[in-house]
CSV table of C-alpha atoms in Angstrom, one decimal:
chain,number,residue,atom,x,y,z
W,1,MET,CA,12.1,-16.4,-7.8
W,2,ALA,CA,15.2,-15.2,-5.9
W,3,ALA,CA,14.5,-13.6,-2.5
W,4,VAL,CA,15.6,-9.9,-2.3
W,5,LEU,CA,14.4,-9.6,1.3
W,6,LYS,CA,14.2,-12.5,3.7
W,7,ILE,CA,13.0,-12.2,7.3
W,8,GLN,CA,13.0,-15.2,9.6
W,9,ASP,CA,11.6,-15.5,13.1
W,10,LEU,CA,11.9,-11.7,13.9
W,11,HIS,CA,11.3,-10.7,17.5
W,12,LYS,CA,11.3,-7.1,18.9
W,13,SER,CA,10.2,-5.7,22.3
W,14,PHE,CA,10.2,-2.2,23.8
W,15,LYS,CA,10.3,-1.2,27.5
W,16,THR,CA,7.4,1.0,28.3
W,17,GLY,CA,5.8,2.6,31.4
W,18,PHE,CA,7.2,3.6,34.7
W,19,PHE,CA,8.5,0.1,35.6
W,20,LEU,CA,9.9,-0.3,32.0
W,21,LYS,CA,7.9,-3.5,31.5
W,22,LYS,CA,8.7,-5.2,28.2
W,23,LYS,CA,6.1,-5.1,25.5
W,24,LYS,CA,6.4,-7.5,22.6
W,25,ILE,CA,5.9,-5.7,19.2
W,26,LEU,CA,7.1,-8.4,16.8
W,27,LYS,CA,6.4,-12.0,17.7
W,28,GLY,CA,8.3,-14.2,15.2
W,29,ILE,CA,7.8,-12.4,11.8
W,30,SER,CA,8.8,-14.5,8.8
W,31,LEU,CA,8.4,-13.4,5.1
W,32,SER,CA,10.2,-13.4,1.8
W,33,VAL,CA,10.1,-10.8,-0.9
W,34,GLY,CA,10.9,-11.9,-4.5
W,35,GLN,CA,12.9,-10.1,-7.2
W,36,GLY,CA,10.9,-7.5,-9.1
W,37,GLU,CA,7.6,-7.7,-7.2
W,38,ILE,CA,5.5,-5.2,-5.3
W,39,PHE,CA,5.0,-6.7,-1.9
W,40,GLY,CA,2.2,-5.3,0.3
W,41,TYR,CA,2.7,-5.3,4.1
W,42,LEU,CA,-0.7,-4.7,5.6
W,43,GLY,CA,-1.9,-4.2,9.2
W,44,PRO,CA,-3.8,-1.8,11.4
W,45,ASN,CA,-2.0,1.0,13.2
W,46,GLY,CA,0.3,-0.4,15.9
W,47,ALA,CA,0.5,-3.8,14.4
W,48,GLY,CA,4.3,-3.7,13.9
W,49,LYS,CA,4.7,-2.6,10.3
W,50,THR,CA,7.1,0.4,10.9
W,51,THR,CA,9.0,-1.6,13.5
W,52,THR,CA,9.7,-4.3,11.0
W,53,ILE,CA,11.0,-1.8,8.4
W,54,LYS,CA,13.2,-0.1,11.0
W,55,CYS,CA,14.7,-3.5,11.8
W,56,VAL,CA,15.3,-4.2,8.1
W,57,ILE,CA,17.2,-1.0,7.6
W,58,GLY,CA,19.1,-1.3,10.8
W,59,LEU,CA,17.5,1.6,12.8
W,60,LEU,CA,16.3,-1.0,15.4
W,61,HIS,CA,18.0,-4.2,16.5
W,62,PRO,CA,15.8,-7.2,17.1
W,63,GLU,CA,16.3,-9.5,20.0
W,64,LYS,CA,16.0,-12.6,17.9
W,65,GLY,CA,15.7,-13.5,14.2
W,66,ASN,CA,17.6,-13.1,10.9
W,67,ILE,CA,17.3,-10.6,8.1
W,68,GLU,CA,18.9,-11.0,4.7
W,69,ILE,CA,19.0,-8.5,1.8
W,70,PHE,CA,20.2,-9.9,-1.5
W,71,GLY,CA,21.5,-13.0,0.3
W,72,THR,CA,23.7,-11.1,2.8
W,73,SER,CA,23.3,-9.6,6.2
W,74,HIS,CA,21.0,-6.5,6.3
W,75,LEU,CA,23.7,-4.7,8.2
W,76,ALA,CA,26.3,-5.2,5.5
W,77,LEU,CA,27.3,-2.0,3.7
W,78,LYS,CA,26.9,-3.5,0.3
W,79,ALA,CA,23.3,-4.4,1.2
W,80,LYS,CA,22.5,-0.9,2.5
W,81,GLU,CA,23.9,0.6,-0.7
W,82,ARG,CA,21.1,-1.0,-2.7
W,83,ILE,CA,18.2,0.2,-0.5
W,84,GLY,CA,16.0,3.2,-0.9
W,85,PHE,CA,13.8,4.2,2.0
W,86,LEU,CA,10.8,6.6,2.4
W,87,PRO,CA,9.7,6.8,6.1
W,88,GLU,CA,6.1,7.5,7.0
W,89,ASN,CA,6.9,10.9,8.3
W,90,PRO,CA,10.1,12.1,6.5
W,91,TYR,CA,12.0,15.1,7.9
W,92,PHE,CA,12.9,17.8,5.4
W,93,TYR,CA,15.2,20.8,5.7
W,94,ASP,CA,12.2,22.9,4.6
W,95,HIS,CA,14.2,26.1,3.9
W,96,LEU,CA,15.8,24.3,1.0
W,97,THR,CA,14.3,24.1,-2.5
W,98,ALA,CA,13.7,20.7,-4.1
W,99,LEU,CA,16.8,21.1,-6.2
W,100,GLU,CA,18.9,22.0,-3.2
W,101,PHE,CA,17.5,19.2,-1.2
W,102,LEU,CA,18.3,16.5,-3.8
W,103,HIS,CA,21.7,18.0,-4.5
W,104,PHE,CA,22.5,17.8,-0.7
W,105,TYR,CA,21.6,14.1,-0.6
W,106,SER,CA,23.5,13.4,-3.8
W,107,GLN,CA,26.6,14.6,-2.0
W,108,LEU,CA,25.9,12.2,0.8
W,109,PHE,CA,25.8,9.4,-1.8
W,110,LEU,CA,29.1,10.7,-3.2
W,111,ILE,CA,27.5,11.1,-6.7
W,112,GLU,CA,29.5,13.2,-9.0
W,113,LYS,CA,28.0,16.6,-9.8
W,114,LYS,CA,27.3,16.0,-13.5
W,115,GLU,CA,25.8,12.6,-12.9
W,116,ALA,CA,23.8,14.1,-10.0
W,117,GLU,CA,22.3,16.8,-12.2
W,118,GLU,CA,21.1,14.2,-14.7
W,119,LYS,CA,19.7,12.0,-12.0
W,120,ILE,CA,17.9,14.8,-10.2
W,121,LYS,CA,16.4,16.1,-13.5
W,122,GLY,CA,15.0,12.6,-14.3
W,123,LEU,CA,13.7,12.0,-10.8
W,124,LEU,CA,11.9,15.4,-10.7
W,125,GLN,CA,10.2,14.4,-14.0
W,126,LEU,CA,9.3,10.9,-12.6
W,127,VAL,CA,7.6,12.4,-9.5
W,128,GLY,CA,6.1,15.3,-11.4
W,129,LEU,CA,7.8,18.1,-9.6
W,130,GLU,CA,10.0,19.6,-12.3
W,131,LYS,CA,8.0,22.8,-12.3
W,132,GLU,CA,8.3,23.1,-8.5
W,133,ALA,CA,12.0,22.4,-8.4
W,134,ASP,CA,12.9,25.9,-7.2
W,135,LEU,CA,10.1,26.1,-4.6
W,136,GLN,CA,11.0,25.8,-0.9
W,137,LEU,CA,9.9,22.5,0.7
W,138,ARG,CA,8.0,24.4,3.4
W,139,LYS,CA,5.6,25.5,0.6
W,140,TYR,CA,5.0,21.9,-0.5
W,141,SER,CA,1.7,20.1,0.1
W,142,ARG,CA,1.6,16.7,1.8
W,143,GLY,CA,1.4,15.0,-1.6
W,144,MET,CA,4.3,17.0,-3.0
W,145,GLN,CA,6.4,16.2,0.1
W,146,GLN,CA,5.7,12.5,-0.4
W,147,ARG,CA,6.8,12.7,-4.0
W,148,ILE,CA,10.1,14.6,-3.2
W,149,GLY,CA,10.7,12.1,-0.4
W,150,LEU,CA,10.4,9.3,-3.0
W,151,ALA,CA,12.7,11.1,-5.3
W,152,GLN,CA,15.3,11.3,-2.5
W,153,ALA,CA,14.8,7.6,-1.8
W,154,LEU,CA,15.6,6.8,-5.5
W,155,LEU,CA,18.7,8.9,-5.8
W,156,ASN,CA,21.1,6.0,-5.3
W,157,ASP,CA,19.2,3.9,-7.9
W,158,PRO,CA,18.2,1.3,-5.3
W,159,SER,CA,17.3,-2.3,-6.2
W,160,LEU,CA,15.0,-2.6,-3.2
W,161,VAL,CA,12.6,0.3,-2.3
W,162,LEU,CA,11.0,0.3,1.2
W,163,LEU,CA,8.0,2.6,1.5
W,164,ASP,CA,6.3,3.1,4.9
W,165,GLU,CA,2.7,4.3,4.5
W,166,PRO,CA,3.5,6.4,1.4
W,167,LEU,CA,-0.2,6.8,0.5
W,168,GLY,CA,-1.3,8.1,3.9
W,169,GLY,CA,-2.8,11.6,3.9
W,170,LEU,CA,-3.0,11.9,0.1
W,171,ASP,CA,-6.1,12.8,-1.8
W,172,PRO,CA,-7.4,10.3,-4.5
W,173,LEU,CA,-5.4,12.0,-7.3
W,174,GLY,CA,-2.2,12.0,-5.2
W,175,ARG,CA,-2.7,8.4,-4.4
W,176,LYS,CA,-3.1,7.5,-8.1
W,177,GLU,CA,0.0,9.4,-9.1
W,178,LEU,CA,2.1,7.6,-6.4
W,179,ARG,CA,0.6,4.2,-7.4
W,180,ASP,CA,1.6,4.9,-11.0
W,181,ILE,CA,5.2,5.7,-9.9
W,182,ILE,CA,5.4,2.5,-7.8
W,183,VAL,CA,4.2,0.4,-10.8
W,184,ARG,CA,6.8,2.1,-13.0
W,185,LEU,CA,9.5,1.2,-10.5
W,186,LYS,CA,8.5,-2.4,-10.8
W,187,GLU,CA,8.6,-2.1,-14.6
W,188,GLU,CA,12.2,-0.9,-14.3
W,189,GLY,CA,13.0,-4.1,-12.4
W,190,LYS,CA,13.1,-2.7,-8.9
W,191,THR,CA,11.6,-4.6,-5.9
W,192,VAL,CA,9.1,-2.6,-3.8
W,193,PHE,CA,8.2,-3.4,-0.2
W,194,LEU,CA,5.0,-1.3,0.6
W,195,SER,CA,3.7,-0.9,4.1
W,196,SER,CA,0.1,0.4,4.1
W,197,HIS,CA,-3.4,0.2,5.6
W,198,ILE,CA,-5.1,1.6,2.4
W,199,LEU,CA,-6.3,-1.7,1.1
W,200,GLN,CA,-7.8,-0.5,-2.2
W,201,ASP,CA,-4.5,0.8,-3.4
W,202,VAL,CA,-2.6,-2.3,-2.3
W,203,GLU,CA,-5.1,-4.5,-4.1
W,204,MET,CA,-4.6,-2.5,-7.3
W,205,ILE,CA,-0.8,-2.8,-7.5
W,206,CYS,CA,0.6,-5.5,-5.2
W,207,ASP,CA,1.7,-9.0,-6.4
W,208,ARG,CA,1.8,-10.5,-3.0
W,209,VAL,CA,0.8,-9.4,0.5
W,210,ALA,CA,1.4,-10.3,4.2
W,211,ILE,CA,-1.1,-9.3,6.9
W,212,ILE,CA,0.3,-8.5,10.3
W,213,VAL,CA,-1.9,-8.2,13.4
W,214,ASN,CA,-0.6,-7.7,16.9
W,215,GLY,CA,2.9,-8.4,15.9
W,216,GLU,CA,2.2,-11.7,14.1
W,217,ILE,CA,1.7,-12.4,10.4
W,218,ILE,CA,-1.6,-14.2,10.1
W,219,SER,CA,-1.8,-14.6,6.3
W,220,GLN,CA,0.5,-14.1,3.3
W,221,GLY,CA,0.6,-15.0,-0.3
W,222,ALA,CA,-0.4,-13.9,-3.8
W,223,LEU,CA,-3.6,-11.9,-3.9
W,224,HIS,CA,-5.4,-14.4,-6.2
W,225,GLU,CA,-4.6,-17.2,-3.7
W,226,LEU,CA,-5.8,-15.2,-0.6
W,227,VAL,CA,-8.9,-13.5,-2.1
W,228,SER,CA,-11.7,-15.8,-3.3
W,229,GLU,CA,-13.3,-15.2,-6.7
W,230,LYS,CA,-16.5,-16.7,-5.5
W,231,ILE,CA,-19.5,-14.4,-5.9
W,232,ILE,CA,-20.7,-13.3,-2.5
W,233,PHE,CA,-23.8,-11.4,-3.7
W,234,THR,CA,-25.1,-9.6,-6.8
W,235,GLU,CA,-26.3,-6.0,-7.0
W,236,VAL,CA,-29.4,-5.7,-9.2
W,237,VAL,CA,-30.7,-2.3,-10.3
W,238,PHE,CA,-34.1,-2.4,-11.9
W,239,SER,CA,-37.2,-0.2,-12.6
W,240,GLY,CA,-40.7,-0.6,-13.9
W,241,ILE,CA,-42.2,-2.9,-11.3
W,242,GLU,CA,-43.3,-2.6,-7.7
W,243,ASP,CA,-40.8,-3.4,-5.0
W,244,LYS,CA,-43.3,-5.8,-3.3
W,245,GLU,CA,-43.2,-8.0,-6.3
W,246,VAL,CA,-39.6,-9.0,-5.6
W,247,GLU,CA,-40.1,-9.1,-1.8
W,248,GLY,CA,-38.1,-12.0,-0.3
W,249,LEU,CA,-35.7,-12.3,-3.3
W,250,GLY,CA,-33.2,-9.9,-2.0
W,251,GLU,CA,-32.4,-7.0,0.4
W,252,CYS,CA,-33.4,-3.5,-0.7
W,253,ILE,CA,-30.3,-1.3,-0.4
W,254,SER,CA,-31.7,1.9,-1.9
W,255,ARG,CA,-34.9,3.1,-3.6
W,256,GLY,CA,-35.2,6.1,-5.9
W,257,ARG,CA,-38.1,7.6,-7.7
W,258,GLU,CA,-37.6,5.2,-10.6
W,259,ARG,CA,-34.9,2.7,-9.7
W,260,THR,CA,-34.4,0.2,-7.0
W,261,LEU,CA,-31.0,-1.4,-5.9
W,262,LEU,CA,-31.3,-4.9,-4.5
W,263,LYS,CA,-28.7,-7.0,-2.8
W,264,VAL,CA,-29.3,-10.6,-3.9
W,265,LEU,CA,-27.4,-13.5,-2.2
W,266,LYS,CA,-28.7,-16.4,-4.1
W,267,GLU,CA,-27.9,-16.8,-7.8
W,268,GLU,CA,-31.3,-18.4,-8.6
W,269,ASN,CA,-33.0,-15.4,-7.2
W,270,VAL,CA,-31.1,-13.2,-9.6
W,271,GLU,CA,-32.6,-15.2,-12.5
W,272,LYS,CA,-36.1,-14.9,-10.9
W,273,ILE,CA,-35.8,-11.1,-10.6
W,274,VAL,CA,-34.6,-10.8,-14.2
W,275,GLU,CA,-37.5,-12.9,-15.5
W,276,LEU,CA,-40.0,-11.1,-13.4
W,277,VAL,CA,-38.8,-7.6,-14.5
W,278,HIS,CA,-38.9,-8.6,-18.2
W,279,SER,CA,-42.3,-10.2,-17.9
W,280,ARG,CA,-43.7,-6.9,-16.4
W,281,LYS,CA,-42.1,-4.9,-19.2
W,282,GLY,CA,-39.7,-3.3,-16.7
W,283,LYS,CA,-36.0,-2.7,-17.2
W,284,ILE,CA,-32.8,-4.2,-15.7
W,285,HIS,CA,-30.2,-1.3,-15.5
W,286,SER,CA,-27.3,-3.3,-14.1
W,287,LEU,CA,-26.2,-6.7,-12.7
W,288,ILE,CA,-23.0,-6.4,-10.7
W,289,PRO,CA,-21.6,-9.6,-9.1
W,290,ARG,CA,-19.5,-8.8,-6.0
W,291,THR,CA,-16.6,-11.1,-5.1
W,292,GLU,CA,-14.5,-11.1,-2.0
W,293,THR,CA,-12.1,-8.1,-1.7
W,294,LEU,CA,-8.9,-7.7,0.1
W,295,GLU,CA,-10.8,-5.5,2.5
W,296,ASP,CA,-13.2,-8.3,3.3
W,297,LEU,CA,-10.2,-10.6,4.0
W,298,PHE,CA,-8.4,-8.0,6.1
W,299,VAL,CA,-11.3,-7.2,8.3
W,300,GLU,CA,-12.0,-10.8,9.0
W,301,MET,CA,-8.3,-11.5,9.8
W,302,VAL,CA,-8.1,-8.5,12.2
W,303,LYS,CA,-11.3,-9.7,13.9
W,304,GLN,CA,-9.9,-13.1,14.4
W,305,GLY,CA,-6.5,-11.7,15.5
C-alpha cells in the first residue's frame, strides 16, 4: 500500500513559562498512512495530536524529522493542494450564510463560478445542510458547524483529509452522521487522518490506529492486530433460581425483581450456570461474551505511559 502521509522521527518543543524553558511536545513521532484508509490518531488531551497535524500542514515547524505527503515534501505547493483540513475549533465568519461562506472559500481556491456552484450544492447535500444553506452560521449548532467546516475542507476535492477531533462536542446522532460521511469519503477513494479521543467511534470506522501518549507513539497497527479477540468474561442474564445457588461462579453486577446479571470470568463456570438454571426450570435470557475493546487497550497504554 502506497504511503499518502509519512512522518519520520518528528520532534517539536515549545518555550513556556517566565524563563521560556523548552517543553518537548513531540518526541520522535513516526507513522505511515496508506492510500484509501481511515487512520485513527488517538491520545489523551495534551498528548501531541494537534501539534502533529499542525506540523503536517505547515502551521508549525518541527526541530527535527521528516514529513512527506504523496512522496514529496509536506511544504511543497502541489502537496498542499491535495489536502483538506478541519481544525478542532474552526473559525467562521458567522455573519455569512453557509452558501456565502462556501462561495468565499471557493474563490480562494480559484474555482470557477459554475463549477463552484455544482460543488457547493453537492457538498451541502453530503453534509446534510442543503435546507440550512441560507442560514447565518452564527445560528448553527455545534454539530452543524462541524458539518459546514467539513464541507469547506472538501471544497478542493482533496485526496488526504485531516480531521482534528471532528466528533468532539457532538451528540450521538451528530457523531453517527459524521462517521457516515467519513466512511463515504473512504469509499470515494480519499484517505482520512482522524485525530480523536472518542474511542468507540474510532473503533467503528478506522482501519489502523496509532496511540500517542506524552508525545510518543506507544502502539500502532491494524485494529485486529492490536485488540485481542480473546473472551475476557461473559455476561449471563438469568431468572428462575436463587442467587445463592450460583454463588462463587461469578460476580453479581445487577439484580432486578426477576433477572440477575452475572459477570463470569471462567468459561467452565458459564457452562455450570447454564446447566444449573436449566435443571431448576429457570431461564437464560442472554449470554454475551465480552472481548477486549480499543478502550481497554487505550486505558492500559495510557497507564503504562
